[in-house]
XYZ file of C-alpha atoms in Angstrom:
699
model
C 24.044 24.043 -25.148
C 23.749 20.373 -24.160
C 25.105 19.545 -20.701
C 27.788 16.855 -20.535
C 25.399 14.893 -18.307
C 22.749 14.793 -21.058
C 25.145 13.401 -23.677
C 24.454 10.034 -25.296
C 26.553 7.165 -23.827
C 27.005 5.639 -27.301
C 30.039 7.875 -27.939
C 31.853 7.048 -24.704
C 35.034 4.912 -24.963
C 34.127 1.238 -24.570
C 30.381 1.655 -25.287
C 29.238 2.006 -28.937
C 25.776 1.224 -30.404
C 25.522 -2.429 -29.249
C 26.445 -1.767 -25.643
C 24.327 1.384 -25.607
C 21.262 -0.773 -26.435
C 22.301 -3.338 -23.829
C 22.699 -0.708 -21.075
C 19.371 0.893 -22.025
C 17.561 -2.485 -21.964
C 19.173 -3.843 -18.801
C 19.759 -0.758 -16.626
C 17.695 2.052 -18.265
C 20.959 3.984 -18.789
C 21.098 6.175 -21.923
C 22.922 9.368 -20.815
C 26.215 10.211 -19.108
C 24.316 11.540 -16.063
C 22.452 8.230 -15.658
C 25.713 6.310 -16.052
C 27.369 8.323 -13.257
C 24.407 7.487 -10.995
C 25.078 3.765 -11.488
C 26.774 3.461 -8.112
C 29.000 0.637 -6.798
C 27.401 -1.701 -4.255
C 30.709 -2.486 -2.489
C 34.466 -1.846 -2.547
C 37.537 -4.012 -2.094
C 40.795 -2.581 -0.798
C 43.379 -2.730 -3.626
C 45.963 -0.541 -1.911
C 47.605 -3.349 0.110
C 49.802 -6.240 -1.081
C 49.889 -9.483 0.918
C 52.470 -12.261 1.040
C 51.486 -15.931 0.700
C 52.664 -16.576 4.276
C 50.175 -13.939 5.590
C 47.095 -15.620 4.087
C 44.257 -17.144 6.118
C 40.979 -18.709 4.994
C 38.814 -16.031 6.623
C 40.244 -13.233 4.431
C 37.667 -11.845 1.968
C 39.881 -10.684 -0.960
C 43.660 -10.275 -1.229
C 46.184 -9.267 -3.853
C 49.697 -10.641 -4.269
C 52.629 -9.726 -6.513
C 54.717 -12.454 -8.108
C 55.184 -14.763 -11.067
C 53.771 -17.960 -12.529
C 56.352 -20.747 -12.187
C 54.488 -23.458 -14.139
C 51.100 -24.633 -15.461
C 49.462 -28.030 -14.870
C 46.298 -29.340 -16.539
C 43.984 -32.035 -15.126
C 41.155 -33.900 -16.881
C 37.774 -33.611 -15.155
C 35.647 -35.798 -17.393
C 34.486 -35.447 -21.004
C 35.689 -32.116 -22.493
C 36.332 -30.635 -19.020
C 39.712 -29.555 -17.727
C 41.081 -27.859 -14.639
C 44.062 -25.564 -15.153
C 46.394 -24.857 -12.219
C 49.139 -22.202 -12.268
C 51.765 -22.417 -9.501
C 52.320 -18.804 -8.422
C 55.141 -17.552 -6.187
C 55.766 -14.213 -4.499
C 59.341 -15.249 -3.626
C 58.358 -16.236 -0.082
C 55.771 -18.926 -0.724
C 53.663 -20.665 -3.393
C 49.916 -20.832 -3.995
C 47.778 -22.233 -6.808
C 45.707 -20.200 -9.253
C 42.850 -22.373 -10.551
C 40.539 -22.129 -13.594
C 37.677 -24.461 -14.531
C 36.810 -22.677 -17.794
C 38.525 -20.369 -20.281
C 41.749 -22.359 -19.871
C 42.834 -21.847 -23.498
C 42.673 -18.043 -23.077
C 44.760 -18.228 -19.862
C 47.550 -20.300 -21.504
C 47.687 -17.921 -24.465
C 47.705 -14.655 -22.473
C 49.786 -15.251 -19.332
C 53.524 -15.961 -19.466
C 55.851 -17.771 -17.110
C 58.113 -15.509 -15.010
C 56.386 -12.196 -15.942
C 55.514 -10.107 -12.882
C 51.757 -10.063 -12.226
C 49.411 -8.809 -9.566
C 46.719 -11.411 -8.794
C 43.553 -10.666 -6.878
C 40.853 -12.938 -5.427
C 39.473 -14.905 -2.471
C 41.933 -17.362 -0.875
C 40.697 -20.858 0.061
C 42.482 -24.066 1.092
C 42.425 -27.247 -1.049
C 44.474 -30.350 -0.174
C 46.432 -28.328 2.380
C 47.484 -25.576 -0.083
C 46.141 -22.054 -0.558
C 44.463 -21.436 -3.893
C 42.537 -18.646 -5.641
C 39.896 -19.723 -8.153
C 39.443 -17.558 -11.280
C 41.629 -14.682 -10.016
C 41.852 -11.244 -11.620
C 45.341 -10.887 -13.139
C 47.059 -7.687 -14.301
C 50.614 -7.014 -15.396
C 52.320 -5.232 -12.501
C 53.453 -2.322 -14.686
C 49.820 -1.636 -15.664
C 48.702 -1.077 -12.056
C 49.659 1.875 -9.923
C 48.995 0.443 -6.476
C 49.609 3.774 -4.801
C 46.592 5.279 -6.581
C 44.289 2.221 -6.770
C 42.644 2.674 -3.381
C 39.337 0.852 -3.139
C 38.107 -1.062 -6.183
C 34.389 -0.509 -6.873
C 32.066 -3.449 -7.615
C 28.935 -2.981 -9.738
C 25.814 -5.124 -9.973
C 25.564 -6.569 -13.496
C 23.008 -8.805 -15.203
C 23.584 -12.150 -16.938
C 22.962 -10.509 -20.312
C 25.632 -7.868 -19.567
C 28.178 -10.493 -18.509
C 27.599 -12.423 -21.760
C 28.586 -9.311 -23.716
C 31.688 -8.574 -21.643
C 30.147 -5.982 -19.340
C 31.218 -7.487 -16.037
C 31.770 -5.327 -12.948
C 35.335 -4.793 -14.172
C 34.059 -3.762 -17.616
C 31.687 -1.189 -16.083
C 34.501 0.076 -13.872
C 36.660 0.775 -16.949
C 33.846 2.619 -18.758
C 33.153 4.791 -15.698
C 36.855 5.480 -15.127
C 37.287 6.596 -18.761
C 34.128 8.717 -18.609
C 35.153 10.550 -15.429
C 38.679 11.166 -16.733
C 37.197 12.791 -19.864
C 35.038 15.190 -17.785
C 37.571 17.926 -17.016
C 35.092 20.582 -15.851
C 33.358 20.409 -12.466
C 30.040 18.581 -12.459
C 27.129 20.982 -11.886
C 26.102 21.484 -8.256
C 22.588 20.439 -7.188
C 22.558 21.798 -3.623
C 23.254 25.420 -2.574
C 26.178 26.252 -0.301
C 23.858 27.425 2.489
C 22.850 23.758 2.861
C 26.129 21.936 2.126
C 28.525 24.115 4.154
C 26.850 23.967 7.601
C 26.393 20.191 7.158
C 30.009 19.769 5.977
C 28.910 17.958 2.793
C 31.399 17.603 -0.073
C 30.558 19.072 -3.501
C 28.576 16.991 -5.994
C 31.632 16.868 -8.277
C 33.838 15.436 -5.519
C 31.085 13.056 -4.355
C 30.566 11.649 -7.872
C 34.284 11.113 -8.446
C 35.002 9.675 -5.002
C 32.019 7.315 -4.929
C 33.383 5.583 -8.031
C 37.091 5.873 -7.175
C 37.748 6.393 -3.452
C 41.333 6.137 -2.258
C 40.202 5.502 1.325
C 37.132 4.265 3.180
C 36.615 7.824 4.463
C 36.460 9.082 0.850
C 33.674 6.631 0.010
C 31.771 7.384 3.242
C 31.803 11.159 2.661
C 30.748 10.716 -0.971
C 27.892 8.380 -0.036
C 26.686 10.682 2.767
C 26.508 13.636 0.389
C 24.646 11.700 -2.326
C 22.262 9.972 0.109
C 21.422 13.303 1.718
C 20.730 14.851 -1.695
C 18.501 11.943 -2.746
C 16.451 12.019 0.472
C 16.371 15.810 0.642
C 14.613 16.090 -2.731
C 12.147 13.347 -1.790
C 11.275 15.215 1.426
C 11.228 18.628 -0.286
C 8.693 17.351 -2.827
C 6.464 15.788 -0.177
C 6.541 18.866 2.066
C 5.974 21.201 -0.875
C 2.955 19.123 -1.917
C 1.592 19.165 1.645
C 2.166 22.935 1.926
C 0.391 23.550 -1.403
C -2.553 21.401 -0.304
C -2.890 23.308 2.966
C -2.853 26.682 1.257
C -5.118 25.539 -1.563
C -7.845 23.850 0.488
C -9.706 25.578 3.289
C -10.917 23.142 5.899
C -14.265 23.208 7.653
C -13.896 24.865 11.071
C -15.239 22.527 13.758
C -14.872 24.819 16.755
C -17.730 23.392 18.781
C -17.551 20.407 21.123
C -21.255 20.091 21.847
C -24.092 17.994 23.150
C -23.485 14.807 21.115
C -19.807 14.522 22.084
C -20.407 15.425 25.737
C -23.366 13.058 26.129
C -21.230 10.213 24.801
C -18.190 11.199 26.874
C -20.033 11.511 30.206
C -22.738 8.844 29.863
C -21.806 6.229 27.234
C -18.014 5.897 27.262
C -17.506 2.255 28.337
C -14.112 2.818 29.987
C -11.743 5.666 30.740
C -9.622 6.792 27.805
C -5.899 6.109 27.976
C -3.515 9.073 28.112
C -2.521 8.333 24.488
C -6.161 8.382 23.301
C -6.785 11.728 25.041
C -3.646 13.215 23.499
C -4.601 12.056 19.985
C -8.197 13.379 20.247
C -6.740 16.772 21.230
C -4.373 16.705 18.220
C -7.272 15.857 15.896
C -9.539 18.565 17.340
C -6.736 21.105 17.013
C -6.610 20.303 13.282
C -10.396 20.400 12.921
C -10.666 23.894 14.361
C -7.592 25.325 12.571
C -9.344 26.343 9.350
C -7.152 24.066 7.219
C -8.094 20.645 5.949
C -6.838 17.900 8.255
C -4.757 15.060 6.799
C -3.645 12.969 9.741
C -2.281 9.430 10.042
C -3.359 7.576 13.192
C -1.062 4.703 14.029
C -1.795 2.250 16.788
C -1.400 -1.433 17.459
C -4.322 -3.821 17.206
C -6.531 -3.253 20.266
C -5.127 0.192 21.128
C -8.531 1.894 20.690
C -8.245 3.625 17.313
C -11.923 3.034 16.440
C -13.056 4.789 19.629
C -10.824 7.782 18.839
C -12.238 7.869 15.294
C -15.823 7.725 16.610
C -15.282 10.567 19.096
C -13.717 12.681 16.315
C -16.755 11.985 14.113
C -19.042 13.100 16.963
C -17.305 16.505 16.943
C -18.166 16.794 13.221
C -21.805 15.909 14.024
C -21.873 18.552 16.788
C -20.886 21.098 14.121
C -23.722 20.083 11.791
C -21.774 17.788 9.445
C -21.848 14.116 8.461
C -18.996 11.614 8.795
C -17.978 8.458 6.962
C -15.640 5.572 7.701
C -14.256 3.579 4.774
C -12.871 0.056 5.303
C -11.133 -2.250 2.796
C -13.387 -5.311 3.262
C -17.058 -5.989 3.972
C -16.152 -7.984 7.101
C -14.176 -5.032 8.513
C -16.926 -2.538 7.566
C -19.549 -4.689 9.324
C -17.310 -4.961 12.363
C -16.885 -1.175 12.502
C -20.668 -0.792 12.257
C -21.251 -3.240 15.125
C -18.540 -1.614 17.279
C -19.843 1.939 16.692
C -23.477 0.978 17.344
C -22.453 -0.834 20.527
C -20.519 2.241 21.727
C -23.401 4.633 20.937
C -26.144 2.465 22.468
C -29.469 4.334 22.311
C -27.981 7.732 21.474
C -29.926 9.527 18.698
C -27.086 9.166 16.170
C -28.056 7.385 12.960
C -25.339 5.019 11.671
C -25.809 3.030 8.455
C -23.795 0.516 6.427
C -23.136 0.740 2.687
C -21.300 -2.105 0.930
C -21.640 -3.847 -2.418
C -24.237 -6.263 -1.064
C -26.635 -3.521 0.108
C -29.225 -3.373 -2.702
C -32.771 -2.307 -3.601
C -35.003 -0.665 -1.034
C -32.328 -0.512 1.687
C -29.882 1.206 -0.660
C -32.540 3.776 -1.686
C -33.250 4.516 1.996
C -29.536 5.105 2.627
C -29.228 7.402 -0.424
C -32.187 9.462 0.792
C -30.835 9.593 4.360
C -27.447 10.834 3.158
C -28.969 13.547 0.966
C -31.475 14.799 3.584
C -28.771 14.683 6.301
C -30.626 12.268 8.604
C -27.742 9.747 8.422
C -24.986 11.036 10.686
C -22.331 8.353 10.110
C -21.946 6.126 7.046
C -19.798 3.005 7.416
C -18.803 1.216 4.227
C -16.342 -0.125 1.729
C -15.249 1.529 -1.540
C -19.008 1.588 -2.339
C -18.979 4.950 -0.476
C -17.010 6.608 -3.290
C -19.371 5.587 -6.101
C -20.655 8.635 -7.994
C -24.282 7.893 -7.094
C -23.524 8.253 -3.371
C -24.079 11.903 -2.368
C -24.011 13.560 1.074
C -25.802 16.656 2.401
C -22.707 17.899 4.292
C -19.775 15.498 4.482
C -17.185 16.992 6.821
C -15.096 14.146 8.221
C -13.785 10.904 6.667
C -11.931 8.034 8.329
C -9.973 5.750 5.991
C -9.036 2.442 7.650
C -5.957 0.513 6.499
C -5.444 3.109 3.774
C -2.732 1.201 1.906
C -5.487 -1.030 0.543
C -7.081 1.879 -1.319
C -5.651 3.338 -4.521
C -4.848 7.034 -4.851
C -7.622 7.647 -7.391
C -10.177 5.965 -5.113
C -9.262 8.167 -2.153
C -9.311 11.301 -4.301
C -12.988 10.657 -5.119
C -13.827 11.455 -1.486
C -12.898 15.082 -2.179
C -15.783 15.378 -4.675
C -18.378 14.479 -2.034
C -18.265 17.907 -0.426
C -17.913 21.630 -1.259
C -14.611 21.754 0.634
C -12.525 18.596 1.030
C -13.539 16.840 4.268
C -11.100 16.391 7.142
C -9.327 13.036 6.661
C -8.130 10.665 9.359
C -6.150 7.705 8.019
C -5.918 4.755 10.428
C -3.515 1.835 10.307
C -2.882 -1.088 12.643
C 0.299 -1.885 10.716
C 2.903 0.022 12.733
C 5.118 1.944 10.334
C 8.701 2.802 11.280
C 9.183 6.530 11.639
C 11.578 6.887 8.699
C 9.128 5.071 6.432
C 6.141 7.082 7.686
C 8.076 10.313 6.980
C 8.497 9.186 3.395
C 5.424 7.157 2.421
C 2.996 9.233 4.480
C 5.170 12.349 4.426
C 2.316 14.735 3.628
C 0.273 13.561 6.631
C 0.658 14.659 10.233
C 1.194 11.607 12.420
C -0.493 10.659 15.701
C 0.421 7.512 17.595
C -1.583 5.593 20.214
C 1.264 3.914 22.028
C -0.488 2.323 25.014
C -3.119 -0.380 25.358
C -6.356 0.070 27.382
C -6.103 -1.013 31.044
C -6.912 -4.655 31.797
C -5.403 -5.955 28.561
C -2.785 -8.638 29.223
C 0.062 -8.870 26.671
C -0.206 -11.966 24.477
C 2.409 -14.618 25.379
C 4.222 -15.794 22.254
C 5.790 -19.268 22.253
C 7.855 -21.083 19.614
C 7.166 -24.795 19.061
C 8.530 -27.322 16.557
C 6.376 -29.646 14.433
C 7.516 -32.657 16.463
C 5.809 -31.104 19.532
C 2.290 -31.003 18.016
C 0.773 -33.608 20.375
C 1.798 -31.443 23.354
C 0.313 -28.409 21.556
C -3.004 -30.220 20.949
C -3.366 -31.002 24.663
C -2.811 -27.289 25.451
C -5.538 -26.361 22.911
C -7.941 -28.838 24.553
C -7.268 -27.283 27.982
C -8.132 -23.809 26.664
C -11.342 -25.062 25.024
C -12.374 -26.835 28.250
C -12.034 -23.454 30.000
C -14.545 -22.021 27.490
C -12.018 -20.362 25.195
C -11.721 -20.503 21.387
C -8.748 -21.112 19.098
C -7.499 -19.949 15.676
C -5.276 -22.294 13.665
C -3.741 -20.503 10.666
C -2.162 -22.055 7.577
C 0.010 -20.038 5.167
C -1.387 -19.118 1.775
C 1.317 -17.883 -0.577
C 0.421 -17.063 -4.205
C 3.330 -19.058 -5.665
C 2.090 -22.259 -4.012
C -1.600 -21.480 -3.572
C -2.929 -24.888 -4.696
C -0.576 -26.801 -2.391
C -1.330 -24.430 0.507
C -5.105 -24.838 0.102
C -4.653 -28.616 -0.048
C -2.563 -28.438 3.152
C -5.399 -26.509 4.812
C -8.005 -29.080 3.652
C -5.815 -31.985 4.834
C -5.031 -30.157 8.071
C -8.733 -29.536 8.697
C -9.516 -33.260 8.229
C -6.642 -34.180 10.560
C -7.809 -31.716 13.238
C -11.369 -33.118 13.031
C -9.862 -36.520 13.880
C -7.672 -35.093 16.697
C -10.691 -33.244 18.217
C -13.697 -35.485 17.308
C -15.780 -34.048 20.157
C -15.279 -30.363 19.142
C -16.893 -28.245 16.409
C -14.532 -26.697 13.831
C -15.003 -23.924 11.250
C -12.951 -23.495 8.085
C -12.316 -20.210 6.235
C -10.157 -19.336 3.223
C -10.142 -16.698 0.482
C -11.397 -19.028 -2.268
C -14.747 -19.527 -0.511
C -17.774 -17.489 -1.581
C -18.270 -14.412 0.656
C -21.588 -15.780 1.965
C -20.002 -19.139 2.934
C -17.117 -17.364 4.615
C -19.519 -15.105 6.512
C -21.547 -18.105 7.793
C -18.392 -19.766 9.160
C -17.146 -16.528 10.750
C -20.525 -15.938 12.404
C -20.593 -19.505 13.769
C -17.196 -18.904 15.381
C -18.212 -15.459 16.657
C -21.342 -16.926 18.304
C -19.324 -19.779 19.896
C -21.017 -22.485 17.827
C -17.525 -23.688 16.863
C -14.492 -23.813 19.129
C -11.683 -23.905 16.546
C -11.401 -21.777 13.399
C -9.024 -23.236 10.799
C -8.110 -20.481 8.345
C -5.633 -18.837 6.010
C -4.570 -15.216 6.496
C -8.047 -13.943 5.515
C -8.565 -13.494 9.264
C -5.582 -11.152 9.523
C -7.693 -7.992 9.329
C -11.116 -7.379 10.724
C -12.052 -10.237 13.020
C -12.917 -9.374 16.596
C -13.681 -12.399 18.795
C -12.860 -11.427 22.406
C -13.381 -15.039 23.560
C -10.575 -16.372 21.318
C -7.438 -16.813 23.419
C -5.097 -18.948 21.286
C -3.570 -18.203 17.878
C -1.617 -21.104 16.373
C 0.393 -20.164 13.261
C 1.627 -23.206 11.344
C 4.747 -22.955 9.155
C 5.421 -19.600 10.808
C 8.746 -19.349 8.955
C 6.788 -18.520 5.781
C 5.253 -15.338 7.246
C 6.806 -11.878 7.498
C 7.134 -10.160 10.881
C 4.333 -7.646 10.266
C 1.986 -10.424 9.170
C 2.787 -12.523 12.259
C 2.148 -9.471 14.446
C -1.178 -8.759 12.712
C -2.304 -12.365 13.202
C -1.262 -12.293 16.858
C -3.467 -9.197 17.250
C -6.574 -11.362 16.664
C -6.214 -12.707 20.237
C -5.731 -10.861 23.515
C -8.937 -8.859 23.024
C -10.568 -10.055 26.235
C -9.401 -9.938 29.849
C -7.992 -13.515 29.825
C -4.374 -14.474 29.196
C -3.924 -15.221 25.509
C -1.264 -17.162 23.633
C 0.295 -17.082 20.168
C 2.057 -20.320 19.178
C 4.521 -20.122 16.278
C 5.068 -23.605 14.818
C 8.058 -24.303 12.537
C 10.230 -27.191 11.377
C 13.610 -27.758 13.048
C 15.788 -26.413 10.230
C 15.580 -22.621 10.238
C 17.685 -19.980 8.512
C 19.439 -17.316 10.610
C 16.965 -14.682 9.419
C 13.947 -16.855 10.300
C 15.338 -17.471 13.789
C 15.726 -13.696 14.223
C 12.071 -13.169 13.194
C 10.799 -15.843 15.584
C 12.962 -14.517 18.461
C 11.717 -10.933 17.920
C 8.092 -12.145 18.012
C 8.714 -14.047 21.256
C 10.604 -11.115 22.837
C 8.196 -8.213 22.231
C 4.579 -7.227 21.606
C 5.597 -3.697 20.583
C 4.399 -3.243 17.004
C 6.812 -0.381 16.349
C 9.857 -2.404 17.433
C 8.623 -5.229 15.215
C 8.104 -2.884 12.257
C 11.624 -1.459 12.675
C 13.052 -4.992 12.789
C 11.000 -5.959 9.729
C 12.344 -2.937 7.863
C 15.917 -3.924 8.817
C 15.419 -7.551 7.752
C 13.396 -7.082 4.582
C 13.841 -3.520 3.337
C 11.064 -1.029 2.565
C 9.936 -2.382 -0.777
C 8.875 -5.709 0.724
C 6.917 -4.401 3.682
C 3.222 -5.071 3.609
C 1.394 -2.018 2.382
C 4.353 -0.021 1.147
C 4.153 -1.286 -2.427
C 0.486 -0.321 -2.682
C 1.158 3.024 -1.058
C 3.231 4.084 -4.029
C 6.724 3.350 -2.793
C 7.774 4.527 -6.217
C 11.017 6.313 -5.390
C 13.977 5.186 -7.422
C 16.319 5.419 -4.438
C 19.714 4.530 -5.854
C 21.779 4.773 -2.673
C 19.606 5.415 0.365
C 18.136 2.668 2.475
C 15.177 3.730 4.612
C 15.947 0.922 7.056
C 19.486 2.065 7.771
C 19.520 5.762 6.924
C 16.942 7.023 9.423
C 19.215 9.807 10.704
C 19.847 11.101 7.170
C 16.079 10.981 6.448
C 15.470 13.138 9.535
C 18.290 15.542 8.621
C 16.982 15.847 5.056
C 13.448 16.457 6.288
C 14.586 19.182 8.699
C 16.454 21.010 5.917
C 13.536 20.627 3.491
C 11.132 21.985 6.118
C 13.332 25.083 6.579
C 13.087 25.792 2.818
C 9.280 25.393 2.791
C 8.945 27.621 5.891
C 11.066 30.368 4.278
C 9.622 30.058 0.773
C 6.125 28.476 0.830
C 5.262 29.780 -2.634
C 8.571 28.588 -4.136
C 9.559 31.884 -5.743
C 12.638 33.134 -3.827
C 15.610 33.619 -6.169
C 18.104 32.062 -3.717
C 16.124 28.788 -3.985
C 16.025 28.733 -7.814
C 18.616 25.928 -7.940
C 16.385 23.764 -5.723
C 13.144 24.339 -7.619
C 14.862 23.765 -10.992
C 16.400 20.522 -9.766
C 13.027 19.430 -8.414
C 11.462 20.017 -11.830
C 14.151 17.797 -13.436
C 13.549 15.001 -10.931
C 9.797 15.248 -11.343
C 10.264 14.365 -15.015
C 12.524 11.423 -14.296
C 12.357 8.921 -11.542
C 9.674 9.469 -8.930
C 5.991 8.683 -9.174
C 4.887 11.520 -6.913
C 1.184 11.021 -7.542
C 1.418 7.703 -5.716
C 2.477 9.156 -2.380
C -0.187 8.596 0.280
């Protein structure tokens, strides 16, 4: 028998074939269940009546009861009229104003009938008015039962066909009144009762028609919890399945290679955070299950050193390791860093990228197959089918959001058992987002910088202060330092941005005629870009003028100043990443954010946060609050494919944690998903899997 929730919306009162097609095209709604999950985005209190004398301009929406005393019409140019109705509640008068649809108003509203009008009060020529109010006959409205009026997001196409927010409200009200049986439950009582969550039936009815604010809050809490619970349950179930399915190589031994490096080659003492993370990684490597761990740490926190020491443990146990980076520049930098750390140790490290060809490539292939190459550093070239290892046991994936799921999965085929995987990111991810996007990975955080590092000072300057800024740049260069000057490059205005960079470069050459400047942007050929980067690295040029191509993978310890022009056009995470290019040496470094004088409130908040803190996690949390999860760098590529209808990962962190805790309890009790008391959960999960979540895209 078909569930009421599966029924076609065409047969609902107020819908029909035309509107069914419209709702399917505009909102992907075809069934009653989907319609009920079309939730209001806000509510307005319709339970209270105001008098005209109580009105003030700062009120959002009000409703008044009274009658229209007279109409007046004013010409506003060719074929345009303004209609004003003088409305009285018996204690005062205000104007109701229409700029369109005036003929309909005159035909449908009578003088001296009792109406309830609803809208936003404003003042015009010293009198209160409401433009385009909602008007209902008083006898048609039961104020005692109206409570909060829901408001629904609608599209232009819907409005043209009469499906305004009010129209959707009527359809939903009729639909719910026709459903006389209780809506099926989707969470068992052993979860809802201890958490004091209302039933799904009550939540669905009260979210659309709450009498009080408390009604709407309890309904939203229940439905948000349910939404996030099933996301977390799926992620944790997937992770549990993976752990049981794949045996991991057991790297019990910490041997000669690791100890030689630790006691004789380590360039500085590890921070407490680095020691803790290496222990967490080794614990995974010796556990007998395949490691999948996310390593988060700000730029300069020492992630590469942690990754190298973990790879040395794999080598001590007779296995090879690989590190995969998203760009050739970053891969080459990892190679240089690792070789510098290892010095003359007998550990063979090679580089494999798209530009490695011919004889060199054949040598690398042979070295991988005979096991003489211990560590392979490369780009996605590593996962090509022709690249085979003797015994690949450990893989580091850097900035993993830049790799697709299918690409990462190819790593599994390089070994008999899947290798241990360490995912590194310098983009700090707020905890609630990490629990969701990277929910199947264990998380380690390096939350302290190596000793001797001075925090970068961030300063805000306006464009009319550039001459002062240029003299500061000259001072730094005279002290032997180097400077980045970054221009925005946004896809929508790429041509203009590149022209701005070219013009800016010419201008800077005139401002600093005695200095050498480099120029780098993404439209240059890789070889040209590399030449300019190398010139800057070897101090042949003092100023590097660039777009955001330098955001990832440039390590120039001598660079002490980062100037970001038009900083208002960058997101917080991007500004933080760019700032991470300086402060890599022992000298005081500076990040100068340059903007125009007119800034929006949100832009000011972003600039203030950057000037107030260097903490990447605080910045990521703020970015999540300001922009939402879908806009954050990396999250789109990571498969942020949840159709979250109500929850907001920026604001609902506590509910995410609660949902995860409950989901974890289920997985702990029923890892093989076959207990009868959990049947409701596994059946619901199967339904969701078919509908709205692209689970294959998660991490």
